[in-house]
Amino acid sequence: MLQQEREHLASLAVERVSSLFNTQLGGFYEDGVKHKLLLLLQAVDRAALAANKPMLFAEIVPGFDLIILQNPDAVAPVADGEQIDTRSLSSVDDTCLAMLGQAINKHLAESRGDEAQEGVFVFKGGDGLHYFGFKALYRHSVLKEMGVSENGLVSYVPGSGVMQ
Amino acid sequence: MTIPLSLAAREFGDGKLPAFMPLSLIGHYVREHGLYPRDGRMEKVAGKEVSSLLKLQTLQQIEERINVLVSDMRQAKDLHEAALAQAMEIANTSTDPYELHYMTNMFMHQREVLRSLVKNPNLSEKTQLLIVSMAELRKDREIQLGLAHNPSICATVMGKILDYTQDVFVLQGIAHNAARQAQLTHDDSGYAEICKQIAQVHWDDTLSKAAIPGVKDADVLRSLAESHSALYAADKLELIAQNPHTPNEVLEKMANTPLARAQHVVGIDYAIKARHTLALKQQQAMAPDADLAL
């Protein structure tokens, strides 16, 4: 997605986190969480663009999966992945992600409560990447809906050259 | 399952927020937008792996860049020049130790590239150890000199070179380099040890003189001072007098030598230098936080 879209989503998520814990988190802390979220969003984009395959990020935050899809026949070229700081990325630690996981799961539970069905958050990025966020327990159903065959889920093996 | 009239109409949400879509409609959405995997496969990455995955991305990119270079070189002779020039470019300007290590392995038989590589200050200890372990490279003076003068060369590697080299120019380079590194580092890095070894060499004065400024061992400095005559080894004594690690009684003996005035006339000045060093040491003892400009 475009950087402005990332900023928007990250800000929303941080707002959500603040209200979840009912505290007035200091501006500094909020910025920190927002920055980490931005890094994470950039990182998954970069991975998806490099792989150029449908990607499932299992438990990107605890309890929550993310799928990124692209249309291989799309006319508009997908934006080139920008450089990100991998060292800062490793600072996106477990507590931060756990907190985000809680917030997202709560939001999922509360949102469109009247529909009361299993659902997926869908977001179409301005650069042609499509994002699907959902609870990890729906993984099997989502994959079926997307046409991934039974043995079609391939685990990424580092160094196998799969990401070329 | 109801089939929606148009998925476009169902694309609720103002595009700025993720829309919440029931599971049953996901199938339509992905087919409509052509997003479904053409081979029924999807790549699964554990969320925790994301940051380490990206590090691997970079490593793979580096390897790819070099593999392309190497295959170019193997394929066409006329591309050889361009590929070699590119390899040299990487050898000279790269700041990534992993990249340099990979390059060293790939271009082990290309002397020109190696000669540039050994001068790169971003060389890791592992790469340095690899290069000094290659028997055929030990005879290549330019490579050995390049390593000896490399500011990032590790004390362990220096030690290894000292063991096998018989080339006095390489030894000189190492002595000079080790002395400088020893003076720059405060801790007990191996450089002071290397200097100690070289300073005690008796068959080459130039060599031992190069190492004396880096010696931190008081006993060695004392024995050096006592074993050298004031007449024939004055310049060595001068270096010992300037070394702040020389014990005070040795410095005092030098400073109070009765021949100081006569020596000064012929240009031998270690007495003055010893006095200067003593003064500076006193200054440091009184104000230990002050920067010692020695």
Coordinates of C-alpha atoms in Angstrom, one line a residue:
Chain A
M1 CA 0.0 0.0 0.0
L2 CA 1.0 3.6 -0.4
Q3 CA 2.9 5.2 2.5
Q4 CA -0.1 7.6 3.3
E5 CA -2.3 4.6 3.6
R6 CA 0.1 3.0 6.0
E7 CA 0.2 6.1 8.1
H8 CA -3.6 6.3 8.2
L9 CA -4.0 2.6 9.2
A10 CA -1.2 2.9 11.8
S11 CA -2.7 6.0 13.4
L12 CA -6.1 4.2 13.6
A13 CA -4.5 1.2 15.1
V14 CA -2.7 3.2 17.7
E15 CA -5.9 5.0 18.6
R16 CA -7.5 1.7 19.1
V17 CA -4.7 0.5 21.3
S18 CA -5.0 3.6 23.5
S19 CA -8.8 3.1 24.0
L20 CA -8.4 -0.6 24.6
F21 CA -6.2 0.0 27.6
N22 CA -8.2 3.0 28.7
T23 CA -5.1 5.0 29.5
Q24 CA -3.8 8.2 28.1
L25 CA -0.6 6.8 26.7
G26 CA 1.9 9.5 26.3
G27 CA 2.5 10.8 22.9
F28 CA 6.0 9.4 22.9
Y29 CA 4.9 5.9 23.5
E30 CA 2.1 6.1 20.9
D31 CA 4.7 7.3 18.3
G32 CA 6.8 4.4 19.1
V33 CA 4.0 1.9 18.5
K34 CA 3.0 3.7 15.4
H35 CA 6.5 3.6 14.1
K36 CA 6.8 -0.1 14.7
L37 CA 3.5 -0.7 12.9
L38 CA 4.7 1.3 9.9
L39 CA 7.8 -0.9 9.8
L40 CA 5.8 -4.0 10.0
L41 CA 3.5 -2.9 7.2
Q42 CA 6.5 -1.9 5.0
A43 CA 8.1 -5.2 5.8
V44 CA 5.2 -7.4 4.7
D45 CA 4.8 -5.3 1.5
R46 CA 8.5 -5.7 0.7
A47 CA 8.3 -9.5 1.3
A48 CA 5.1 -9.8 -0.8
L49 CA 6.6 -7.7 -3.7
A50 CA 9.8 -9.6 -3.7
A51 CA 8.2 -13.0 -3.6
N52 CA 5.6 -12.0 -6.3
K53 CA 3.4 -14.8 -5.1
P54 CA 0.3 -15.0 -2.9
M55 CA 1.5 -14.7 0.7
L56 CA 0.1 -15.7 4.0
F57 CA 1.6 -14.2 7.1
A58 CA 0.5 -16.6 9.7
E59 CA 0.0 -15.0 13.1
I60 CA 1.5 -11.7 12.1
V61 CA 0.2 -10.5 15.4
P62 CA -1.0 -13.3 17.8
G63 CA -4.4 -14.6 16.7
F64 CA -4.4 -12.8 13.4
D65 CA -3.4 -13.7 9.9
L66 CA -2.7 -11.5 6.9
I67 CA -2.9 -12.5 3.3
I68 CA -1.5 -10.3 0.5
L69 CA -2.5 -10.9 -3.0
Q70 CA -1.7 -9.3 -6.3
N71 CA -3.2 -9.7 -9.7
P72 CA -0.4 -11.1 -11.9
D73 CA -2.2 -9.8 -15.1
A74 CA -2.7 -6.3 -13.8
V75 CA -1.8 -3.7 -16.3
A76 CA -0.7 -1.1 -13.8
P77 CA 2.8 -2.0 -12.5
V78 CA 3.0 -2.6 -8.7
A79 CA 5.2 0.0 -7.0
D80 CA 8.8 -1.0 -6.3
G81 CA 9.5 -1.9 -2.8
E82 CA 11.3 0.8 -0.9
Q83 CA 14.3 0.2 1.3
I84 CA 13.5 -0.5 4.9
D85 CA 15.8 -0.6 7.9
T86 CA 15.9 -4.2 8.9
R87 CA 17.6 -3.5 12.1
S88 CA 14.8 -1.3 13.4
L89 CA 12.4 -4.0 12.2
S90 CA 13.9 -6.4 14.7
S91 CA 12.8 -4.1 17.4
V92 CA 9.2 -4.9 16.6
D93 CA 9.0 -7.2 19.6
D94 CA 6.6 -9.7 21.1
T95 CA 4.9 -7.4 23.6
C96 CA 4.2 -4.8 21.0
L97 CA 2.7 -7.4 18.6
A98 CA 0.8 -9.1 21.4
M99 CA -0.9 -5.8 22.3
L100 CA -1.7 -5.1 18.7
G101 CA -3.1 -8.6 18.4
Q102 CA -5.4 -8.0 21.3
A103 CA -6.6 -4.7 19.8
I104 CA -7.2 -6.1 16.4
N105 CA -9.1 -9.1 17.7
K106 CA -11.3 -6.9 19.9
H107 CA -12.0 -4.7 16.9
L108 CA -12.9 -7.7 14.8
A109 CA -15.2 -8.9 17.5
E110 CA -17.0 -5.6 17.9
S111 CA -17.2 -4.6 14.3
R112 CA -20.4 -5.2 12.3
G113 CA -21.7 -7.2 15.2
D114 CA -25.1 -7.5 13.5
E115 CA -23.6 -9.6 10.7
A116 CA -22.5 -12.1 13.3
Q117 CA -20.7 -14.1 10.8
E118 CA -17.1 -14.9 10.3
G119 CA -15.5 -12.1 8.3
V120 CA -12.4 -10.8 6.7
F121 CA -11.1 -7.3 6.6
V122 CA -10.3 -6.4 3.0
F123 CA -8.2 -3.5 2.0
K124 CA -7.2 -2.5 -1.5
G125 CA -3.9 -0.6 -1.6
G126 CA -3.3 2.2 -4.0
D127 CA -0.4 0.3 -5.5
G128 CA -2.3 -2.8 -6.4
L129 CA -1.7 -5.0 -3.4
H130 CA -4.8 -6.5 -1.7
Y131 CA -4.8 -7.2 2.0
F132 CA -6.9 -9.7 3.8
G133 CA -6.9 -9.7 7.6
F134 CA -8.7 -12.3 9.6
K135 CA -8.7 -14.4 12.8
A136 CA -6.3 -17.2 12.6
L137 CA -9.0 -19.8 13.2
Y138 CA -10.7 -18.9 10.0
R139 CA -7.5 -19.7 8.0
H140 CA -8.7 -22.9 6.5
S141 CA -12.0 -21.4 5.3
V142 CA -10.3 -18.3 3.9
L143 CA -7.8 -20.4 2.0
K144 CA -10.5 -22.6 0.6
E145 CA -12.4 -19.5 -0.6
M146 CA -9.3 -18.2 -2.3
G147 CA -8.8 -21.4 -4.2
V148 CA -5.7 -22.6 -2.4
S149 CA -5.6 -26.4 -2.8
E150 CA -5.2 -28.8 0.1
N151 CA -1.4 -29.1 -0.3
G152 CA -1.0 -25.7 -1.7
L153 CA 0.2 -23.9 1.4
V154 CA 4.0 -24.0 1.0
S155 CA 6.1 -22.9 4.0
Y156 CA 8.8 -20.4 3.1
V157 CA 12.2 -22.0 3.5
P158 CA 15.0 -19.5 3.9
G159 CA 17.8 -19.9 1.4
S160 CA 15.9 -22.1 -1.0
G161 CA 15.8 -19.4 -3.6
V162 CA 12.0 -19.5 -3.4
M163 CA 11.8 -15.7 -2.9
Q164 CA 13.4 -14.9 -6.3
Chain B
M1 CA -25.2 -18.7 -0.9
T2 CA -26.5 -15.7 -2.7
I3 CA -24.6 -14.4 -5.6
P4 CA -24.2 -10.7 -5.5
L5 CA -25.3 -8.7 -8.5
S6 CA -22.1 -6.8 -8.7
L7 CA -19.2 -7.0 -6.6
A8 CA -18.4 -3.4 -7.4
A9 CA -21.5 -2.4 -5.6
R10 CA -20.5 -4.5 -2.6
E11 CA -17.2 -2.8 -2.3
F12 CA -18.4 -0.9 0.6
G13 CA -16.0 1.2 2.6
D14 CA -14.6 4.5 1.4
G15 CA -11.3 2.9 0.4
K16 CA -9.6 4.6 3.4
L17 CA -10.6 1.9 5.9
P18 CA -10.5 -1.8 5.5
A19 CA -13.9 -3.1 4.6
F20 CA -15.4 -6.0 6.5
M21 CA -16.4 -8.7 4.2
P22 CA -18.2 -11.9 5.1
L23 CA -16.2 -15.0 4.5
S24 CA -18.7 -16.3 1.9
L25 CA -18.0 -13.4 -0.4
I26 CA -14.2 -13.7 -0.4
G27 CA -14.3 -16.2 -3.2
H28 CA -16.1 -13.8 -5.5
Y29 CA -13.9 -11.0 -4.6
V30 CA -10.7 -12.8 -5.4
R31 CA -12.0 -14.1 -8.7
E32 CA -13.4 -10.7 -9.7
H33 CA -10.1 -9.0 -9.1
G34 CA -8.0 -11.8 -10.5
L35 CA -6.2 -12.3 -7.2
Y36 CA -6.5 -16.0 -6.8
P37 CA -3.3 -18.1 -7.1
R38 CA -3.0 -19.4 -10.6
D39 CA -1.3 -22.6 -9.4
G40 CA -3.4 -23.1 -6.3
R41 CA -0.4 -22.3 -4.1
M42 CA 0.3 -19.8 -1.4
E43 CA 3.5 -19.0 0.4
K44 CA 3.2 -19.2 4.2
V45 CA 5.5 -17.2 6.4
A46 CA 5.3 -17.2 10.1
G47 CA 4.7 -13.7 11.4
K48 CA 7.7 -13.9 13.6
E49 CA 9.9 -14.6 10.7
V50 CA 9.2 -11.4 8.9
S51 CA 12.2 -9.4 10.1
S52 CA 14.6 -12.3 9.7
L53 CA 13.1 -13.0 6.3
L54 CA 14.1 -9.5 5.1
K55 CA 17.6 -9.9 6.3
L56 CA 17.8 -13.0 4.1
Q57 CA 16.4 -11.0 1.2
T58 CA 19.4 -8.7 1.4
L59 CA 21.9 -11.6 1.6
Q60 CA 20.3 -13.3 -1.3
Q61 CA 20.4 -10.1 -3.3
I62 CA 24.1 -9.8 -2.6
E63 CA 24.8 -13.3 -3.6
E64 CA 22.7 -12.9 -6.7
R65 CA 24.7 -9.8 -7.7
I66 CA 27.9 -11.6 -7.4
N67 CA 26.7 -14.8 -9.1
V68 CA 25.7 -12.7 -12.1
L69 CA 29.1 -11.2 -12.1
V70 CA 30.8 -14.6 -12.0
S71 CA 28.7 -16.2 -14.7
D72 CA 29.4 -13.2 -16.9
M73 CA 33.0 -13.7 -16.4
R74 CA 32.8 -17.3 -17.2
Q75 CA 30.7 -16.9 -20.3
A76 CA 32.1 -14.2 -22.5
K77 CA 35.7 -13.2 -22.9
D78 CA 34.9 -9.8 -24.1
L79 CA 32.6 -9.2 -21.1
H80 CA 35.6 -10.2 -19.0
E81 CA 37.0 -6.7 -18.8
A82 CA 33.7 -5.1 -17.8
A83 CA 32.9 -7.8 -15.2
L84 CA 36.4 -7.5 -13.7
A85 CA 36.0 -3.7 -13.5
Q86 CA 32.7 -4.2 -11.7
A87 CA 34.3 -6.7 -9.3
M88 CA 37.0 -4.2 -8.5
E89 CA 34.4 -1.5 -7.9
I90 CA 32.7 -3.7 -5.4
A91 CA 36.0 -4.7 -3.8
N92 CA 37.0 -1.1 -3.4
T93 CA 33.7 0.5 -2.3
S94 CA 31.7 -2.2 -0.5
T95 CA 30.9 -1.6 3.1
D96 CA 29.3 -5.0 3.8
P97 CA 31.6 -7.6 5.4
Y98 CA 29.3 -10.4 4.2
E99 CA 29.5 -9.2 0.6
L100 CA 33.3 -8.9 0.9
H101 CA 33.6 -12.4 2.3
Y102 CA 31.5 -13.8 -0.5
M103 CA 33.6 -11.9 -3.0
T104 CA 36.8 -13.3 -1.5
N105 CA 35.5 -16.8 -2.0
M106 CA 34.3 -16.3 -5.5
F107 CA 37.4 -14.4 -6.7
M108 CA 40.0 -16.5 -4.9
H109 CA 41.9 -17.0 -8.1
Q110 CA 41.7 -13.4 -9.3
R111 CA 44.7 -11.7 -7.9
E112 CA 43.7 -8.2 -9.0
V113 CA 40.4 -8.4 -7.2
L114 CA 42.0 -9.8 -4.1
R115 CA 44.6 -7.1 -4.0
S116 CA 41.9 -4.5 -3.9
L117 CA 39.8 -6.5 -1.4
V118 CA 42.6 -6.7 1.2
K119 CA 42.8 -2.9 1.3
N120 CA 39.1 -2.6 2.2
P121 CA 38.7 -1.6 5.8
N122 CA 35.4 -3.3 6.1
L123 CA 36.9 -6.7 5.8
S124 CA 35.7 -9.0 8.6
E125 CA 38.1 -11.1 10.8
K126 CA 36.7 -14.2 9.2
T127 CA 37.7 -13.1 5.7
Q128 CA 41.1 -11.9 6.9
L129 CA 41.8 -15.3 8.5
L130 CA 40.7 -17.0 5.2
I131 CA 43.1 -15.0 3.2
V132 CA 46.1 -15.6 5.4
S133 CA 45.4 -19.3 5.4
M134 CA 45.9 -19.6 1.7
A135 CA 49.4 -20.8 1.0
E136 CA 49.7 -19.5 -2.5
L137 CA 48.6 -16.0 -1.4
R138 CA 51.4 -15.9 1.2
K139 CA 53.9 -15.3 -1.6
D140 CA 52.0 -12.4 -3.1
R141 CA 53.7 -9.4 -1.6
E142 CA 51.0 -6.9 -2.6
I143 CA 48.3 -8.9 -0.9
Q144 CA 50.3 -9.3 2.3
L145 CA 51.2 -5.6 2.3
G146 CA 47.6 -4.7 1.7
L147 CA 46.6 -6.7 4.7
A148 CA 49.4 -5.5 6.9
H149 CA 48.5 -1.9 6.3
N150 CA 44.7 -2.4 6.6
P151 CA 43.5 -0.4 9.5
S152 CA 40.9 -3.0 10.4
I153 CA 43.2 -5.9 10.6
C154 CA 42.8 -8.0 13.8
A155 CA 45.6 -8.8 16.2
T156 CA 45.0 -12.5 15.7
V157 CA 45.6 -12.2 12.0
M158 CA 48.7 -10.1 12.6
G159 CA 50.0 -12.9 14.8
K160 CA 49.4 -15.4 12.0
I161 CA 51.2 -13.3 9.5
L162 CA 54.2 -12.9 11.8
D163 CA 54.4 -16.7 12.1
Y164 CA 54.8 -17.4 8.4
T165 CA 56.2 -14.3 6.7
Q166 CA 59.8 -13.7 6.0
D167 CA 59.3 -10.5 4.1
V168 CA 60.7 -7.6 5.9
F169 CA 58.4 -5.1 4.3
V170 CA 55.4 -7.0 5.5
L171 CA 56.8 -7.1 9.0
Q172 CA 57.5 -3.4 8.9
G173 CA 53.9 -2.8 7.8
I174 CA 52.6 -4.9 10.6
A175 CA 54.9 -3.3 13.2
H176 CA 53.8 0.2 12.2
N177 CA 50.1 -0.7 12.0
A178 CA 50.2 -2.6 15.4
A179 CA 51.9 0.3 17.1
R180 CA 49.3 2.7 15.8
Q181 CA 46.4 0.5 16.8
A182 CA 47.9 -0.1 20.2
Q183 CA 48.2 3.6 20.8
L184 CA 44.6 4.2 19.7
T185 CA 43.0 1.4 21.9
H186 CA 43.0 1.7 25.7
D187 CA 42.1 -1.9 26.5
D188 CA 44.3 -5.0 26.4
S189 CA 43.7 -5.7 22.7
G190 CA 46.2 -8.0 21.1
Y191 CA 48.1 -5.2 19.4
A192 CA 50.2 -4.4 22.4
E193 CA 51.3 -8.1 22.5
I194 CA 52.2 -8.0 18.8
C195 CA 54.3 -4.8 19.4
K196 CA 56.0 -6.6 22.3
Q197 CA 57.0 -9.5 20.1
I198 CA 58.3 -7.3 17.4
A199 CA 60.1 -4.8 19.7
Q200 CA 62.2 -7.6 21.1
V201 CA 63.6 -8.5 17.6
H202 CA 67.3 -8.0 17.8
W203 CA 68.3 -8.5 14.2
D204 CA 66.5 -5.5 12.7
D205 CA 66.6 -2.2 14.4
T206 CA 64.2 -0.4 12.1
L207 CA 61.6 -3.1 12.8
S208 CA 61.9 -3.0 16.6
K209 CA 61.9 0.8 16.5
A210 CA 58.6 0.8 14.6
A211 CA 57.0 -1.3 17.3
I212 CA 58.3 0.4 20.5
P213 CA 55.6 3.1 20.6
G214 CA 53.0 0.4 20.9
V215 CA 54.5 -1.6 23.7
K216 CA 52.6 -1.3 27.0
D217 CA 54.6 -3.8 29.0
A218 CA 56.8 -2.0 31.6
D219 CA 59.2 -4.9 32.0
V220 CA 59.9 -5.2 28.3
L221 CA 60.6 -1.4 28.1
R222 CA 62.9 -1.6 31.1
S223 CA 64.9 -4.4 29.6
L224 CA 65.1 -2.7 26.3
A225 CA 66.3 0.5 27.9
E226 CA 69.0 -1.3 29.9
S227 CA 70.3 -3.4 27.0
H228 CA 70.9 -0.6 24.6
S229 CA 73.8 1.7 24.8
A230 CA 73.4 5.4 24.9
L231 CA 75.8 5.9 22.0
Y232 CA 74.8 3.3 19.5
A233 CA 71.1 3.0 20.1
A234 CA 70.1 6.6 21.0
D235 CA 67.2 6.7 18.7
K236 CA 65.7 3.6 20.3
L237 CA 66.2 5.1 23.7
E238 CA 64.5 8.2 22.5
L239 CA 61.4 6.2 21.6
I240 CA 61.5 4.4 24.9
A241 CA 61.7 7.8 26.6
Q242 CA 58.5 8.9 24.8
N243 CA 56.5 5.9 25.7
P244 CA 54.2 6.6 28.7
H245 CA 54.3 3.0 29.8
T246 CA 58.0 3.1 30.5
P247 CA 58.5 2.8 34.3
N248 CA 59.3 6.0 36.1
E249 CA 62.7 5.0 37.5
V250 CA 63.9 4.2 34.0
L251 CA 62.6 7.6 32.8
E252 CA 64.3 9.3 35.7
K253 CA 67.6 7.6 35.0
M254 CA 67.4 8.7 31.4
A255 CA 66.4 12.2 32.4
N256 CA 69.3 12.5 34.9
T257 CA 72.0 11.1 32.8
P258 CA 75.2 13.1 33.5
L259 CA 76.0 13.1 29.8
A260 CA 72.8 15.0 28.8
R261 CA 74.4 18.2 27.8
A262 CA 77.1 16.5 25.8
Q263 CA 74.5 14.4 24.1
H264 CA 72.4 17.3 23.3
V265 CA 75.3 18.8 21.4
V266 CA 75.5 15.8 19.1
G267 CA 71.7 15.7 18.7
I268 CA 70.9 12.9 21.2
D269 CA 67.9 14.1 23.1
Y270 CA 66.4 11.3 25.1
A271 CA 67.0 13.0 28.4
I272 CA 64.8 15.9 27.5
K273 CA 62.1 13.5 26.1
A274 CA 62.2 11.4 29.3
R275 CA 61.8 14.5 31.4
H276 CA 58.8 15.6 29.3
T277 CA 57.2 12.2 29.6
L278 CA 57.7 12.2 33.4
A279 CA 56.0 15.7 33.6
L280 CA 53.1 14.5 31.5
K281 CA 52.7 11.4 33.7
Q282 CA 52.7 13.5 36.8
Q283 CA 50.1 15.8 35.3
Q284 CA 47.9 12.8 34.5
A285 CA 48.3 11.4 38.0
M286 CA 47.1 14.7 39.5
A287 CA 44.2 15.1 37.1
P288 CA 43.3 11.6 35.9
D289 CA 40.4 12.8 33.9
A290 CA 42.4 15.1 31.7
D291 CA 43.2 14.0 28.2
L292 CA 46.7 12.8 28.0
A293 CA 48.2 14.1 24.8
L294 CA 50.9 11.6 24.3

